[in-house]
PDB file of C-alpha atoms in Angstrom:
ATOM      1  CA  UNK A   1       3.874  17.177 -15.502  1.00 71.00           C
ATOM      2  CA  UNK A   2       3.370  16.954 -11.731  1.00 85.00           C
ATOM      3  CA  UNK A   3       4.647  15.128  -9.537  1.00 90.00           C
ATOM      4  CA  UNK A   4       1.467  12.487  -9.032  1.00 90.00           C
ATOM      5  CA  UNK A   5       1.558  12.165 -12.682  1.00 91.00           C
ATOM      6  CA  UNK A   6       5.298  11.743 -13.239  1.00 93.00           C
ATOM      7  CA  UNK A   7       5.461   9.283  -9.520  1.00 93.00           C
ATOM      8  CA  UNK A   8       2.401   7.375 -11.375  1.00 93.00           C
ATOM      9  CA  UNK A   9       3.877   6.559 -14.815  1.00 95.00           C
ATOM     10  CA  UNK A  10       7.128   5.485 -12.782  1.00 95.00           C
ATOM     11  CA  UNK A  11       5.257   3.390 -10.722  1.00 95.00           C
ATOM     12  CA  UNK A  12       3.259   1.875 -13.395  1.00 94.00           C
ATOM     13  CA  UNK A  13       6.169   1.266 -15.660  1.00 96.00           C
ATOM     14  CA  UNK A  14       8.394  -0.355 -13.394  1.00 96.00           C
ATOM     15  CA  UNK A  15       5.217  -2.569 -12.614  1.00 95.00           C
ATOM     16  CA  UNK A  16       4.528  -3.429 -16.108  1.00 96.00           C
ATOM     17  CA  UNK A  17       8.213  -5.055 -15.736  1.00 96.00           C
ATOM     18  CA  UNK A  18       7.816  -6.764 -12.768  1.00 95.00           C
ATOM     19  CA  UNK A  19       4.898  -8.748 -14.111  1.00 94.00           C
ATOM     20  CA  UNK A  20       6.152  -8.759 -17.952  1.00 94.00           C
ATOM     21  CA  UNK A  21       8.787 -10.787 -15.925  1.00 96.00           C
ATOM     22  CA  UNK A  22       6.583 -13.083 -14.525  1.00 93.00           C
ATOM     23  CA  UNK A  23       4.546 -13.241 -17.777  1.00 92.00           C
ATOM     24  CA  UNK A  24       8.288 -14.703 -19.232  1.00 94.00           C
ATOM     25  CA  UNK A  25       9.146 -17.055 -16.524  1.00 92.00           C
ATOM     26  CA  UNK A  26       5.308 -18.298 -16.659  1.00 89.00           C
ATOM     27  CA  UNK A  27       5.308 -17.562 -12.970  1.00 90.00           C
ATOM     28  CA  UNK A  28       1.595 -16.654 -10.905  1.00 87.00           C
ATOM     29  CA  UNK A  29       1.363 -13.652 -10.073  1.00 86.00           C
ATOM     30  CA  UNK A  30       0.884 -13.016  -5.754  1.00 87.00           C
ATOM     31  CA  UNK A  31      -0.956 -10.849  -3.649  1.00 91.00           C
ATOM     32  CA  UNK A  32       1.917  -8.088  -3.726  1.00 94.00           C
ATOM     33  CA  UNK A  33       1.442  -8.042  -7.172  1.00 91.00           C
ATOM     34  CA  UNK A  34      -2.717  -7.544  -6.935  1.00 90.00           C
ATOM     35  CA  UNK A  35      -1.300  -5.317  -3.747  1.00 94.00           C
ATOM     36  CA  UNK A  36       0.612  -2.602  -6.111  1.00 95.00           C
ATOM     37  CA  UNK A  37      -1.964  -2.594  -8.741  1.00 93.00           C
ATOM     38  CA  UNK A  38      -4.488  -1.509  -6.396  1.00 94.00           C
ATOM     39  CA  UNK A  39      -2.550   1.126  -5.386  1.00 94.00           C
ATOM     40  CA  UNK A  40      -1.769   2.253  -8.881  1.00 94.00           C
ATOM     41  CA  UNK A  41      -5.646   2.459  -9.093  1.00 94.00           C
ATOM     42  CA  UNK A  42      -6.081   4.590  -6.672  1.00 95.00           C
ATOM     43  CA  UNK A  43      -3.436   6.690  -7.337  1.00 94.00           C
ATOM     44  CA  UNK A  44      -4.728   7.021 -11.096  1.00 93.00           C
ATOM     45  CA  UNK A  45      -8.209   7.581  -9.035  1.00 94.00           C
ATOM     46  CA  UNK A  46      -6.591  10.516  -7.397  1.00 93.00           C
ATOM     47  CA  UNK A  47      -4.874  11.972 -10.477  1.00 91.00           C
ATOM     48  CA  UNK A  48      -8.020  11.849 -12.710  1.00 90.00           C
ATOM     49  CA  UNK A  49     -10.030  13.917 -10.192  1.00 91.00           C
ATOM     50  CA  UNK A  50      -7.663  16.150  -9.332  1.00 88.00           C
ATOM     51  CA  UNK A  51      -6.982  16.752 -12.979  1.00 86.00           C
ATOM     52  CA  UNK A  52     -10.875  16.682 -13.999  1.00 83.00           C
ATOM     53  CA  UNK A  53     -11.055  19.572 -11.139  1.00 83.00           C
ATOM     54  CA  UNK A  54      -8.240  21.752 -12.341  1.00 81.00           C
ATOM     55  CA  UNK A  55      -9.103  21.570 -16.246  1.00 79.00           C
ATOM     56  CA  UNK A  56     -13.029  21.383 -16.345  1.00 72.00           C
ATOM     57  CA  UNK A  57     -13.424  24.682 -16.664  1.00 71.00           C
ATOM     58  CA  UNK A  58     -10.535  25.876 -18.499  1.00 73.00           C
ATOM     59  CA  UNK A  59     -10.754  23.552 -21.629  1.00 66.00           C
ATOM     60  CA  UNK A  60     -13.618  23.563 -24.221  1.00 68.00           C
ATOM     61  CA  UNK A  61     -14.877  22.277 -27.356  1.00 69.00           C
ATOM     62  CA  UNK A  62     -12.569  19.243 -28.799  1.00 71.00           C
ATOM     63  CA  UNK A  63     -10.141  19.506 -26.563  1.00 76.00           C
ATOM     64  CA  UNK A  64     -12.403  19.026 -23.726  1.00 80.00           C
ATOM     65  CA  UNK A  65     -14.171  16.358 -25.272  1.00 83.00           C
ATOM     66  CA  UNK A  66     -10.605  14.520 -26.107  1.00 86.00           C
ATOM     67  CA  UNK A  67      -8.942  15.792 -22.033  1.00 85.00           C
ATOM     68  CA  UNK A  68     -12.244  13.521 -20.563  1.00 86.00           C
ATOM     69  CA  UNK A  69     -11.686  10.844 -23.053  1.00 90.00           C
ATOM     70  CA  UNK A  70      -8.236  10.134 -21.544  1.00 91.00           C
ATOM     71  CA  UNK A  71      -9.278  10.508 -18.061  1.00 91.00           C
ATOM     72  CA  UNK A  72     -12.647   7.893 -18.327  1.00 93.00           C
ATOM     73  CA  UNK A  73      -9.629   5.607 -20.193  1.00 93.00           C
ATOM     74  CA  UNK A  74      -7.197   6.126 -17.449  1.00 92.00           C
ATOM     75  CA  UNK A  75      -9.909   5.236 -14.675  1.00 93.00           C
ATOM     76  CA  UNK A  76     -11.144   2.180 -16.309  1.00 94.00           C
ATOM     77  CA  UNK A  77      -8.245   0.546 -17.669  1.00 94.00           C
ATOM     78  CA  UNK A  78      -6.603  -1.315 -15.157  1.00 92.00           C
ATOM     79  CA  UNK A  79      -9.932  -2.892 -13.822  1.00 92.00           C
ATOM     80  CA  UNK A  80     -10.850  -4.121 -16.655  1.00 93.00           C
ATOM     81  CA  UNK A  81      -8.072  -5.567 -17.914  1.00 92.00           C
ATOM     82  CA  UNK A  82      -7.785  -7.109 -13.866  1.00 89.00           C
ATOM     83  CA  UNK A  83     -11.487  -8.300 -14.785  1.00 90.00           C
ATOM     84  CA  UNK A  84     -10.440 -10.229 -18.169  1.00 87.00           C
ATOM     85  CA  UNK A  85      -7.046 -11.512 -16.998  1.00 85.00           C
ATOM     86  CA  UNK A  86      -7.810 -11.375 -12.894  1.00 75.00           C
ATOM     87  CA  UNK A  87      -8.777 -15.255 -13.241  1.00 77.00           C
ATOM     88  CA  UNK A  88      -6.098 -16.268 -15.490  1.00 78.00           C
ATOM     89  CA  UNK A  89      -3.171 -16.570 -13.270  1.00 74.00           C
ATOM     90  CA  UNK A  90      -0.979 -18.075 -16.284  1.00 79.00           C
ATOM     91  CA  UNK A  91       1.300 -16.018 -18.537  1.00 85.00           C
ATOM     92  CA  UNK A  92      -1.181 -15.057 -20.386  1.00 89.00           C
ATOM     93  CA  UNK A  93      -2.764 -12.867 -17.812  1.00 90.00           C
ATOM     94  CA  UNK A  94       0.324 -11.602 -16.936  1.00 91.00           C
ATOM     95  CA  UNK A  95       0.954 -10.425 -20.021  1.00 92.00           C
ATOM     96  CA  UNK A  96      -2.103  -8.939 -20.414  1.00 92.00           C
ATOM     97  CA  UNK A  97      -1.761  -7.183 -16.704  1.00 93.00           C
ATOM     98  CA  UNK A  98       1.468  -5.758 -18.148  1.00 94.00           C
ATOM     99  CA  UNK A  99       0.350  -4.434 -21.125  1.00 95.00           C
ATOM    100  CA  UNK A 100      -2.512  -2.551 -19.189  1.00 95.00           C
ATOM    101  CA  UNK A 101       0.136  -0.923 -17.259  1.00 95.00           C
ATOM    102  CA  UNK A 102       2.024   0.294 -20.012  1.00 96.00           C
ATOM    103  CA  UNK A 103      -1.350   1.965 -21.689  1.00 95.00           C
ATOM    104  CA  UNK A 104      -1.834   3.058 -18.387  1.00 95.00           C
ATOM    105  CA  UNK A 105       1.756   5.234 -18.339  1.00 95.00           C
ATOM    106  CA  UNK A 106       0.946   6.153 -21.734  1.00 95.00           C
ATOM    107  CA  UNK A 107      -2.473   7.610 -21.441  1.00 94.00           C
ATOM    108  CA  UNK A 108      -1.247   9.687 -18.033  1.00 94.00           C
ATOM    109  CA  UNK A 109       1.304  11.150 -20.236  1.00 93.00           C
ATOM    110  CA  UNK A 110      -1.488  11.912 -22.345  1.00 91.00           C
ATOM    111  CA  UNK A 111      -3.721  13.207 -19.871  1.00 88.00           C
ATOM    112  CA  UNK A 112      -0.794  15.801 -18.774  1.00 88.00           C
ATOM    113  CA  UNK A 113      -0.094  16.658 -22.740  1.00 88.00           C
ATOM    114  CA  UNK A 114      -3.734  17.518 -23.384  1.00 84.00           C
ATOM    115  CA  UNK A 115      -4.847  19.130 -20.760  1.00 75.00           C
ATOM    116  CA  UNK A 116      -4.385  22.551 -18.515  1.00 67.00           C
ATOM    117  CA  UNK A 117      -0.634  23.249 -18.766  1.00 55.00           C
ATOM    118  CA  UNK A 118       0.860  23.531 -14.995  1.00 52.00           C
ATOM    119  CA  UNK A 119       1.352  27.006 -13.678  1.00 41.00           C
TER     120      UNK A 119
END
């Protein structure tokens, strides 16, 4: 894994915490919070095109079709869960914000498993 990938899953996981902690103490979430999911989005952003340009044309077949099926998940998970649970500040939405991160680690790990092994 690189280094984006492995800073990423960090980043996400120890997010998914933070706000699986406010999801427990039924705390709102702030505008850190929205802050560092932004910024996981754009890093994700960054990995997926970075990735898409190192592996598009070394892949084919399945395992191309299964490599691009991680990457579309990995760009559009975190808005739309942000979309569903963005107006729920209870700790429900919370909860839903941290599970999102936590698919969000797991299909990055999955983008990295599938695709181009790093020279």
């Amino acid at each position: 894994m690189n280094a984006l990938a492995v800073t990423l899953v960090m980043y996400g996981l120890v997010l998914a915490a933070v706000i699986g902690w406010l999801a427990l103490t039924g705390r709102p979430r702030g505008p850190r919070v929205v802050a560092a999911l932004a910024l996981v989005q754009v890093a994700a952003l960054a990995l997926v095109v970075v990735d898409a340009v190192r592996t598009i044309g070394d892949l084919d077949g399945s395992d191309l079709v299964v490599h691009l099926a991680y990457l579309v998940t990995a760009m559009v998970v975190l808005p739309v869960s942000f979309a569903v649970a963005g107006e729920d500040r209870t700790r429900w939405g919370n909860a839903a914000l941290s599970v999102a991160c936590l698919l969000l680690a797991v299909v990055i790990v999955r983008v990295q498993l599938t695709g181009v092994a790093d020279a």
